[in-house]
Amino acid sequence: MGKIIAIANQKGGVGKTTTSINLSAALAASGQRVMLIDADPQANATSGLGIEPKDMSSTIYECLVDDYPMRSATVDTCVEGLKLLGSRIDLVGAELELVEKQGRERVLGKAIQDVKDDYDYIIIDCSPSLGLITVNALTAADSVIIPVQAEYFALEGISKLLNTIRIIKAKLNASLRIEGFLLTMYDARLRLANEIFEELKGHFGDMVFNTVIPRNIRISEAPSHGIPVTQYDPTCRGATSHMQLAKEIIARSRQH
């Protein structure tokens, strides 16, 4: 039975897509069977894995709007053991089309049920907006990873997201839990970055991952080559930190 993890934060630019791509690749490199669902109309997780969105015959859009089977819509990626359910800009329109659907918040969860047993982990890259598709992702998920940028305003967006998670737990998905807060773009030389890590730990304790994702030029370069950092430069700090994160998540999954 695959574990479904949404990667979400209403604040843009915190490293959601980067985390989604590289964590998925790291889990696959650790021997797990993984599917990455690109639930963002910007389709950056799709192009970041070297797949041209406009060349795809079917995407998450068809699965949500036309009940197209997810198994037929997934494609292989450059990473062995990692499949992708891609996205395209037309996913923006799915928000409007889903409004008319019965059980509209549960469409993605229903579609995933058919393929859940094919994978150990299903990672959902959410868009920064809190629209119906992100609500679908959080309703389908077992848990959520919240990337937090090591910057001054980082903690501001968290309370909004926690409120959203509370509402979804109360109304749609009682078993949703927080997998962990992940500090991204971390520069150990900056006092502020260390202060934010301490503040997060003070607020959320064990819910904060021990792994932090450093600021690393290799992480920034990898998407332009259409491969995850774990393949682009496996020995760089960006790659090793994502491998470490994958180990931490696998260990946590065994405890639950």
PDB file of C-alpha atoms in Angstrom:
ATOM      1  CA  MET A   1       0.000   0.000   0.000  1.00  0.00           C
ATOM      2  CA  GLY A   2       1.530   3.257  -1.123  1.00  0.00           C
ATOM      3  CA  LYS A   3       1.928   6.085   1.339  1.00  0.00           C
ATOM      4  CA  ILE A   4       0.615   9.358  -0.107  1.00  0.00           C
ATOM      5  CA  ILE A   5       2.581  12.471   0.867  1.00  0.00           C
ATOM      6  CA  ALA A   6       1.529  15.944  -0.269  1.00  0.00           C
ATOM      7  CA  ILE A   7       4.205  18.639  -0.377  1.00  0.00           C
ATOM      8  CA  ALA A   8       2.439  21.899   0.364  1.00  0.00           C
ATOM      9  CA  ASN A   9       2.880  25.480   1.470  1.00  0.00           C
ATOM     10  CA  GLN A  10       0.716  28.443   0.461  1.00  0.00           C
ATOM     11  CA  LYS A  11       3.839  30.555   0.203  1.00  0.00           C
ATOM     12  CA  GLY A  12       5.544  30.385  -3.194  1.00  0.00           C
ATOM     13  CA  GLY A  13       9.286  30.030  -3.668  1.00  0.00           C
ATOM     14  CA  VAL A  14       9.952  27.807  -0.664  1.00  0.00           C
ATOM     15  CA  GLY A  15      11.242  24.822  -2.640  1.00  0.00           C
ATOM     16  CA  LYS A  16       8.096  22.681  -2.958  1.00  0.00           C
ATOM     17  CA  THR A  17       8.774  21.482  -6.492  1.00  0.00           C
ATOM     18  CA  THR A  18      12.518  21.090  -5.904  1.00  0.00           C
ATOM     19  CA  THR A  19      11.734  18.965  -2.840  1.00  0.00           C
ATOM     20  CA  SER A  20       9.105  16.949  -4.741  1.00  0.00           C
ATOM     21  CA  ILE A  21      11.457  16.079  -7.616  1.00  0.00           C
ATOM     22  CA  ASN A  22      14.556  15.362  -5.565  1.00  0.00           C
ATOM     23  CA  LEU A  23      12.831  13.529  -2.709  1.00  0.00           C
ATOM     24  CA  SER A  24      10.985  11.323  -5.231  1.00  0.00           C
ATOM     25  CA  ALA A  25      14.271  10.560  -7.005  1.00  0.00           C
ATOM     26  CA  ALA A  26      16.042   9.891  -3.678  1.00  0.00           C
ATOM     27  CA  LEU A  27      13.276   7.520  -2.527  1.00  0.00           C
ATOM     28  CA  ALA A  28      13.514   5.672  -5.865  1.00  0.00           C
ATOM     29  CA  ALA A  29      17.319   5.501  -5.515  1.00  0.00           C
ATOM     30  CA  SER A  30      16.730   3.967  -2.067  1.00  0.00           C
ATOM     31  CA  GLY A  31      14.880   1.081  -3.699  1.00  0.00           C
ATOM     32  CA  GLN A  32      11.299   2.368  -3.256  1.00  0.00           C
ATOM     33  CA  ARG A  33       8.647   2.327  -5.994  1.00  0.00           C
ATOM     34  CA  VAL A  34       7.587   5.946  -6.384  1.00  0.00           C
ATOM     35  CA  MET A  35       5.075   8.006  -8.333  1.00  0.00           C
ATOM     36  CA  LEU A  36       5.320  11.785  -8.448  1.00  0.00           C
ATOM     37  CA  ILE A  37       2.058  13.602  -9.170  1.00  0.00           C
ATOM     38  CA  ASP A  38       2.490  17.103 -10.558  1.00  0.00           C
ATOM     39  CA  ALA A  39      -0.608  18.894  -9.230  1.00  0.00           C
ATOM     40  CA  ASP A  40       0.591  22.373 -10.211  1.00  0.00           C
ATOM     41  CA  PRO A  41      -0.522  23.990 -13.506  1.00  0.00           C
ATOM     42  CA  GLN A  42       2.978  25.488 -13.864  1.00  0.00           C
ATOM     43  CA  ALA A  43       4.133  21.895 -14.547  1.00  0.00           C
ATOM     44  CA  ASN A  44       7.635  22.537 -13.162  1.00  0.00           C
ATOM     45  CA  ALA A  45       7.913  19.051 -11.684  1.00  0.00           C
ATOM     46  CA  THR A  46       7.125  17.659 -15.151  1.00  0.00           C
ATOM     47  CA  SER A  47       9.719  19.749 -17.006  1.00  0.00           C
ATOM     48  CA  GLY A  48      12.194  19.326 -14.132  1.00  0.00           C
ATOM     49  CA  LEU A  49      12.218  15.606 -14.921  1.00  0.00           C
ATOM     50  CA  GLY A  50      12.952  16.326 -18.577  1.00  0.00           C
ATOM     51  CA  ILE A  51       9.409  15.773 -19.869  1.00  0.00           C
ATOM     52  CA  GLU A  52       7.852  18.386 -22.127  1.00  0.00           C
ATOM     53  CA  PRO A  53       4.300  19.052 -20.841  1.00  0.00           C
ATOM     54  CA  LYS A  54       2.867  19.774 -24.298  1.00  0.00           C
ATOM     55  CA  ASP A  55       4.153  16.431 -25.623  1.00  0.00           C
ATOM     56  CA  MET A  56       2.137  14.426 -23.089  1.00  0.00           C
ATOM     57  CA  SER A  57      -1.033  12.802 -24.412  1.00  0.00           C
ATOM     58  CA  SER A  58      -2.633  12.573 -20.966  1.00  0.00           C
ATOM     59  CA  THR A  59      -1.957  14.252 -17.638  1.00  0.00           C
ATOM     60  CA  ILE A  60      -3.501  14.754 -14.211  1.00  0.00           C
ATOM     61  CA  TYR A  61      -6.055  16.984 -15.965  1.00  0.00           C
ATOM     62  CA  GLU A  62      -7.586  14.044 -17.857  1.00  0.00           C
ATOM     63  CA  CYS A  63      -7.580  11.913 -14.686  1.00  0.00           C
ATOM     64  CA  LEU A  64      -9.486  14.586 -12.733  1.00  0.00           C
ATOM     65  CA  VAL A  65     -11.883  15.879 -15.374  1.00  0.00           C
ATOM     66  CA  ASP A  66     -12.458  12.880 -17.679  1.00  0.00           C
ATOM     67  CA  ASP A  67     -11.919  10.039 -15.156  1.00  0.00           C
ATOM     68  CA  TYR A  68      -9.031   8.831 -17.336  1.00  0.00           C
ATOM     69  CA  PRO A  69      -7.289   5.897 -15.588  1.00  0.00           C
ATOM     70  CA  MET A  70      -4.179   7.056 -13.748  1.00  0.00           C
ATOM     71  CA  ARG A  71      -2.236   3.937 -14.660  1.00  0.00           C
ATOM     72  CA  SER A  72      -2.570   4.836 -18.353  1.00  0.00           C
ATOM     73  CA  ALA A  73      -1.539   8.450 -17.778  1.00  0.00           C
ATOM     74  CA  THR A  74       1.735   7.846 -15.904  1.00  0.00           C
ATOM     75  CA  VAL A  75       5.035   7.928 -17.768  1.00  0.00           C
ATOM     76  CA  ASP A  76       8.521   6.619 -17.051  1.00  0.00           C
ATOM     77  CA  THR A  77      11.185   9.131 -16.029  1.00  0.00           C
ATOM     78  CA  CYS A  78      14.972   9.252 -16.247  1.00  0.00           C
ATOM     79  CA  VAL A  79      15.060   7.730 -12.743  1.00  0.00           C
ATOM     80  CA  GLU A  80      14.606   3.993 -12.413  1.00  0.00           C
ATOM     81  CA  GLY A  81      11.671   3.230 -10.109  1.00  0.00           C
ATOM     82  CA  LEU A  82      10.129   6.701 -10.484  1.00  0.00           C
ATOM     83  CA  LYS A  83       6.960   7.283 -12.515  1.00  0.00           C
ATOM     84  CA  LEU A  84       5.375  10.667 -13.198  1.00  0.00           C
ATOM     85  CA  LEU A  85       1.785  11.781 -13.546  1.00  0.00           C
ATOM     86  CA  GLY A  86       2.499  15.021 -15.371  1.00  0.00           C
ATOM     87  CA  SER A  87       0.730  18.349 -15.579  1.00  0.00           C
ATOM     88  CA  ARG A  88       0.004  21.034 -18.166  1.00  0.00           C
ATOM     89  CA  ILE A  89      -1.217  24.613 -18.021  1.00  0.00           C
ATOM     90  CA  ASP A  90      -4.778  23.440 -18.802  1.00  0.00           C
ATOM     91  CA  LEU A  91      -4.930  22.162 -15.209  1.00  0.00           C
ATOM     92  CA  VAL A  92      -5.967  25.734 -14.325  1.00  0.00           C
ATOM     93  CA  GLY A  93      -9.289  24.983 -16.039  1.00  0.00           C
ATOM     94  CA  ALA A  94      -9.793  21.816 -14.009  1.00  0.00           C
ATOM     95  CA  GLU A  95     -10.556  23.945 -10.931  1.00  0.00           C
ATOM     96  CA  LEU A  96     -13.671  25.305 -12.655  1.00  0.00           C
ATOM     97  CA  GLU A  97     -14.707  22.006 -14.186  1.00  0.00           C
ATOM     98  CA  LEU A  98     -14.445  20.169 -10.858  1.00  0.00           C
ATOM     99  CA  VAL A  99     -16.816  22.601  -9.159  1.00  0.00           C
ATOM    100  CA  GLU A 100     -19.732  20.840 -10.891  1.00  0.00           C
ATOM    101  CA  LYS A 101     -18.574  17.347  -9.919  1.00  0.00           C
ATOM    102  CA  GLN A 102     -20.134  15.455  -7.074  1.00  0.00           C
ATOM    103  CA  GLY A 103     -17.623  14.775  -4.288  1.00  0.00           C
ATOM    104  CA  ARG A 104     -15.339  17.283  -5.977  1.00  0.00           C
ATOM    105  CA  GLU A 105     -12.793  17.332  -3.112  1.00  0.00           C
ATOM    106  CA  ARG A 106     -12.238  13.572  -3.402  1.00  0.00           C
ATOM    107  CA  VAL A 107     -11.712  13.126  -7.151  1.00  0.00           C
ATOM    108  CA  LEU A 108      -7.922  12.804  -6.924  1.00  0.00           C
ATOM    109  CA  GLY A 109      -8.106  10.397  -3.976  1.00  0.00           C
ATOM    110  CA  LYS A 110     -10.519   8.150  -5.900  1.00  0.00           C
ATOM    111  CA  ALA A 111      -8.245   8.152  -8.969  1.00  0.00           C
ATOM    112  CA  ILE A 112      -5.224   7.217  -6.832  1.00  0.00           C
ATOM    113  CA  GLN A 113      -6.990   4.200  -5.274  1.00  0.00           C
ATOM    114  CA  ASP A 114      -6.548   2.201  -8.513  1.00  0.00           C
ATOM    115  CA  VAL A 115      -2.753   2.581  -8.485  1.00  0.00           C
ATOM    116  CA  LYS A 116      -2.005   2.861  -4.762  1.00  0.00           C
ATOM    117  CA  ASP A 117      -0.784  -0.730  -4.481  1.00  0.00           C
ATOM    118  CA  ASP A 118       1.682  -0.250  -7.360  1.00  0.00           C
ATOM    119  CA  TYR A 119       3.868   2.102  -5.283  1.00  0.00           C
ATOM    120  CA  ASP A 120       5.564   2.453  -1.924  1.00  0.00           C
ATOM    121  CA  TYR A 121       5.313   6.263  -2.038  1.00  0.00           C
ATOM    122  CA  ILE A 122       3.121   8.664  -3.969  1.00  0.00           C
ATOM    123  CA  ILE A 123       4.395  12.238  -3.745  1.00  0.00           C
ATOM    124  CA  ILE A 124       2.068  15.110  -4.732  1.00  0.00           C
ATOM    125  CA  ASP A 125       3.611  18.450  -5.686  1.00  0.00           C
ATOM    126  CA  CYS A 126       0.945  21.038  -4.790  1.00  0.00           C
ATOM    127  CA  SER A 127       0.605  24.525  -6.231  1.00  0.00           C
ATOM    128  CA  PRO A 128       1.044  27.522  -3.913  1.00  0.00           C
ATOM    129  CA  SER A 129      -2.638  28.433  -4.192  1.00  0.00           C
ATOM    130  CA  LEU A 130      -5.218  26.857  -1.939  1.00  0.00           C
ATOM    131  CA  GLY A 131      -7.586  25.993  -4.733  1.00  0.00           C
ATOM    132  CA  LEU A 132      -9.682  22.903  -5.241  1.00  0.00           C
ATOM    133  CA  ILE A 133      -6.782  20.848  -6.613  1.00  0.00           C
ATOM    134  CA  THR A 134      -4.631  21.458  -3.529  1.00  0.00           C
ATOM    135  CA  VAL A 135      -7.659  20.586  -1.380  1.00  0.00           C
ATOM    136  CA  ASN A 136      -7.957  17.355  -3.423  1.00  0.00           C
ATOM    137  CA  ALA A 137      -4.280  16.601  -2.768  1.00  0.00           C
ATOM    138  CA  LEU A 138      -4.603  17.151   0.993  1.00  0.00           C
ATOM    139  CA  THR A 139      -7.821  15.095   1.077  1.00  0.00           C
ATOM    140  CA  ALA A 140      -6.083  12.216  -0.732  1.00  0.00           C
ATOM    141  CA  ALA A 141      -2.872  12.360   1.329  1.00  0.00           C
ATOM    142  CA  ASP A 142      -1.861  10.371   4.374  1.00  0.00           C
ATOM    143  CA  SER A 143       0.516  13.135   5.412  1.00  0.00           C
ATOM    144  CA  VAL A 144       1.963  16.472   4.349  1.00  0.00           C
ATOM    145  CA  ILE A 145       5.526  17.769   4.204  1.00  0.00           C
ATOM    146  CA  ILE A 146       5.777  21.526   4.691  1.00  0.00           C
ATOM    147  CA  PRO A 147       8.928  23.064   3.181  1.00  0.00           C
ATOM    148  CA  VAL A 148       9.969  26.221   5.049  1.00  0.00           C
ATOM    149  CA  GLN A 149      12.497  28.634   3.607  1.00  0.00           C
ATOM    150  CA  ALA A 150      15.173  29.761   6.053  1.00  0.00           C
ATOM    151  CA  GLU A 151      14.149  33.417   5.793  1.00  0.00           C
ATOM    152  CA  TYR A 152      12.550  36.030   8.001  1.00  0.00           C
ATOM    153  CA  PHE A 153       8.966  35.815   6.664  1.00  0.00           C
ATOM    154  CA  ALA A 154       9.011  32.027   6.414  1.00  0.00           C
ATOM    155  CA  LEU A 155       7.075  31.404   9.603  1.00  0.00           C
ATOM    156  CA  GLU A 156       4.274  33.787   8.638  1.00  0.00           C
ATOM    157  CA  GLY A 157       2.720  31.506   6.028  1.00  0.00           C
ATOM    158  CA  ILE A 158       2.772  28.462   8.271  1.00  0.00           C
ATOM    159  CA  SER A 159      -0.149  29.485  10.482  1.00  0.00           C
ATOM    160  CA  LYS A 160      -2.390  29.858   7.401  1.00  0.00           C
ATOM    161  CA  LEU A 161      -1.432  26.423   6.144  1.00  0.00           C
ATOM    162  CA  LEU A 162      -1.915  24.825   9.568  1.00  0.00           C
ATOM    163  CA  ASN A 163      -5.370  26.346   9.700  1.00  0.00           C
ATOM    164  CA  THR A 164      -6.163  24.856   6.286  1.00  0.00           C
ATOM    165  CA  ILE A 165      -4.889  21.448   7.431  1.00  0.00           C
ATOM    166  CA  ARG A 166      -7.101  21.711  10.530  1.00  0.00           C
ATOM    167  CA  ILE A 167     -10.178  22.416   8.365  1.00  0.00           C
ATOM    168  CA  ILE A 168      -9.386  19.531   6.008  1.00  0.00           C
ATOM    169  CA  LYS A 169      -8.872  17.165   8.963  1.00  0.00           C
ATOM    170  CA  ALA A 170     -12.212  18.253  10.439  1.00  0.00           C
ATOM    171  CA  LYS A 171     -14.244  18.036   7.236  1.00  0.00           C
ATOM    172  CA  LEU A 172     -12.572  15.810   4.660  1.00  0.00           C
ATOM    173  CA  ASN A 173      -9.639  13.726   5.869  1.00  0.00           C
ATOM    174  CA  ALA A 174      -9.536  12.960   9.594  1.00  0.00           C
ATOM    175  CA  SER A 175      -6.366  10.873   9.288  1.00  0.00           C
ATOM    176  CA  LEU A 176      -4.247  13.588   7.608  1.00  0.00           C
ATOM    177  CA  ARG A 177      -1.137  14.324   9.638  1.00  0.00           C
ATOM    178  CA  ILE A 178       1.962  16.440   9.278  1.00  0.00           C
ATOM    179  CA  GLU A 179       4.876  14.298   8.111  1.00  0.00           C
ATOM    180  CA  GLY A 180       7.278  17.081   8.981  1.00  0.00           C
ATOM    181  CA  PHE A 181       8.535  20.614   8.482  1.00  0.00           C
ATOM    182  CA  LEU A 182      11.531  20.742   6.144  1.00  0.00           C
ATOM    183  CA  LEU A 183      13.936  23.660   6.279  1.00  0.00           C
ATOM    184  CA  THR A 184      15.042  24.548   2.723  1.00  0.00           C
ATOM    185  CA  MET A 185      17.598  26.962   1.216  1.00  0.00           C
ATOM    186  CA  TYR A 186      19.526  26.761   4.471  1.00  0.00           C
ATOM    187  CA  ASP A 187      22.807  28.634   4.817  1.00  0.00           C
ATOM    188  CA  ALA A 188      24.539  27.582   8.049  1.00  0.00           C
ATOM    189  CA  ARG A 189      26.739  30.710   7.946  1.00  0.00           C
ATOM    190  CA  LEU A 190      23.741  32.973   8.496  1.00  0.00           C
ATOM    191  CA  ARG A 191      22.676  33.551  12.070  1.00  0.00           C
ATOM    192  CA  LEU A 192      19.092  34.109  10.890  1.00  0.00           C
ATOM    193  CA  ALA A 193      18.928  30.644   9.281  1.00  0.00           C
ATOM    194  CA  ASN A 194      20.027  29.039  12.546  1.00  0.00           C
ATOM    195  CA  GLU A 195      17.544  31.146  14.510  1.00  0.00           C
ATOM    196  CA  ILE A 196      14.678  30.028  12.233  1.00  0.00           C
ATOM    197  CA  PHE A 197      15.694  26.380  12.647  1.00  0.00           C
ATOM    198  CA  GLU A 198      15.733  26.816  16.445  1.00  0.00           C
ATOM    199  CA  GLU A 199      12.369  28.614  16.361  1.00  0.00           C
ATOM    200  CA  LEU A 200      10.811  25.843  14.254  1.00  0.00           C
ATOM    201  CA  LYS A 201      12.210  23.203  16.613  1.00  0.00           C
ATOM    202  CA  GLY A 202      10.917  25.200  19.594  1.00  0.00           C
ATOM    203  CA  HIS A 203       7.390  25.368  18.121  1.00  0.00           C
ATOM    204  CA  PHE A 204       7.090  21.949  16.503  1.00  0.00           C
ATOM    205  CA  GLY A 205       9.705  19.720  18.163  1.00  0.00           C
ATOM    206  CA  ASP A 206      10.026  16.286  16.547  1.00  0.00           C
ATOM    207  CA  MET A 207       7.811  17.364  13.662  1.00  0.00           C
ATOM    208  CA  VAL A 208      10.832  19.197  12.209  1.00  0.00           C
ATOM    209  CA  PHE A 209      13.051  16.971  10.048  1.00  0.00           C
ATOM    210  CA  ASN A 210      16.638  16.633  11.259  1.00  0.00           C
ATOM    211  CA  THR A 211      17.716  16.928   7.632  1.00  0.00           C
ATOM    212  CA  VAL A 212      17.972  20.451   6.251  1.00  0.00           C
ATOM    213  CA  ILE A 213      18.257  21.246   2.547  1.00  0.00           C
ATOM    214  CA  PRO A 214      21.174  23.621   1.972  1.00  0.00           C
ATOM    215  CA  ARG A 215      21.446  26.460  -0.499  1.00  0.00           C
ATOM    216  CA  ASN A 216      23.299  24.665  -3.265  1.00  0.00           C
ATOM    217  CA  ILE A 217      24.029  25.763  -6.816  1.00  0.00           C
ATOM    218  CA  ARG A 218      23.732  22.177  -8.101  1.00  0.00           C
ATOM    219  CA  ILE A 219      20.112  22.002  -6.901  1.00  0.00           C
ATOM    220  CA  SER A 220      19.361  25.155  -8.923  1.00  0.00           C
ATOM    221  CA  GLU A 221      21.149  23.901 -12.052  1.00  0.00           C
ATOM    222  CA  ALA A 222      19.654  20.386 -12.217  1.00  0.00           C
ATOM    223  CA  PRO A 223      16.125  21.287 -13.496  1.00  0.00           C
ATOM    224  CA  SER A 224      17.522  23.049 -16.585  1.00  0.00           C
ATOM    225  CA  HIS A 225      19.093  19.686 -17.500  1.00  0.00           C
ATOM    226  CA  GLY A 226      15.798  17.869 -16.867  1.00  0.00           C
ATOM    227  CA  ILE A 227      17.209  15.586 -14.189  1.00  0.00           C
ATOM    228  CA  PRO A 228      17.095  15.519 -10.382  1.00  0.00           C
ATOM    229  CA  VAL A 229      20.148  16.669  -8.451  1.00  0.00           C
ATOM    230  CA  THR A 230      20.729  13.079  -7.294  1.00  0.00           C
ATOM    231  CA  GLN A 231      21.653  12.249 -10.912  1.00  0.00           C
ATOM    232  CA  TYR A 232      23.109  15.613 -11.912  1.00  0.00           C
ATOM    233  CA  ASP A 233      25.781  15.571  -9.199  1.00  0.00           C
ATOM    234  CA  PRO A 234      25.264  12.654  -6.779  1.00  0.00           C
ATOM    235  CA  THR A 235      28.079  13.739  -4.445  1.00  0.00           C
ATOM    236  CA  CYS A 236      27.047  17.386  -3.957  1.00  0.00           C
ATOM    237  CA  ARG A 237      25.501  18.555  -0.694  1.00  0.00           C
ATOM    238  CA  GLY A 238      22.144  19.077  -2.417  1.00  0.00           C
ATOM    239  CA  ALA A 239      21.994  15.423  -3.495  1.00  0.00           C
ATOM    240  CA  THR A 240      23.278  13.937  -0.235  1.00  0.00           C
ATOM    241  CA  SER A 241      20.801  15.992   1.843  1.00  0.00           C
ATOM    242  CA  HIS A 242      17.859  14.687  -0.228  1.00  0.00           C
ATOM    243  CA  MET A 243      19.144  11.115   0.172  1.00  0.00           C
ATOM    244  CA  GLN A 244      19.318  11.770   3.918  1.00  0.00           C
ATOM    245  CA  LEU A 245      15.744  13.104   3.876  1.00  0.00           C
ATOM    246  CA  ALA A 246      14.552   9.974   2.032  1.00  0.00           C
ATOM    247  CA  LYS A 247      16.180   7.793   4.732  1.00  0.00           C
ATOM    248  CA  GLU A 248      14.473   9.851   7.452  1.00  0.00           C
ATOM    249  CA  ILE A 249      11.061   9.488   5.781  1.00  0.00           C
ATOM    250  CA  ILE A 250      11.478   5.728   5.262  1.00  0.00           C
ATOM    251  CA  ALA A 251      12.445   5.389   8.948  1.00  0.00           C
ATOM    252  CA  ARG A 252       9.411   7.448  10.045  1.00  0.00           C
ATOM    253  CA  SER A 253       7.103   5.369   7.836  1.00  0.00           C
ATOM    254  CA  ARG A 254       8.287   2.206   9.564  1.00  0.00           C
ATOM    255  CA  GLN A 255       7.384   3.676  12.941  1.00  0.00           C
ATOM    256  CA  HIS A 256       3.802   4.544  11.942  1.00  0.00           C
TER     257      HIS A 256
END
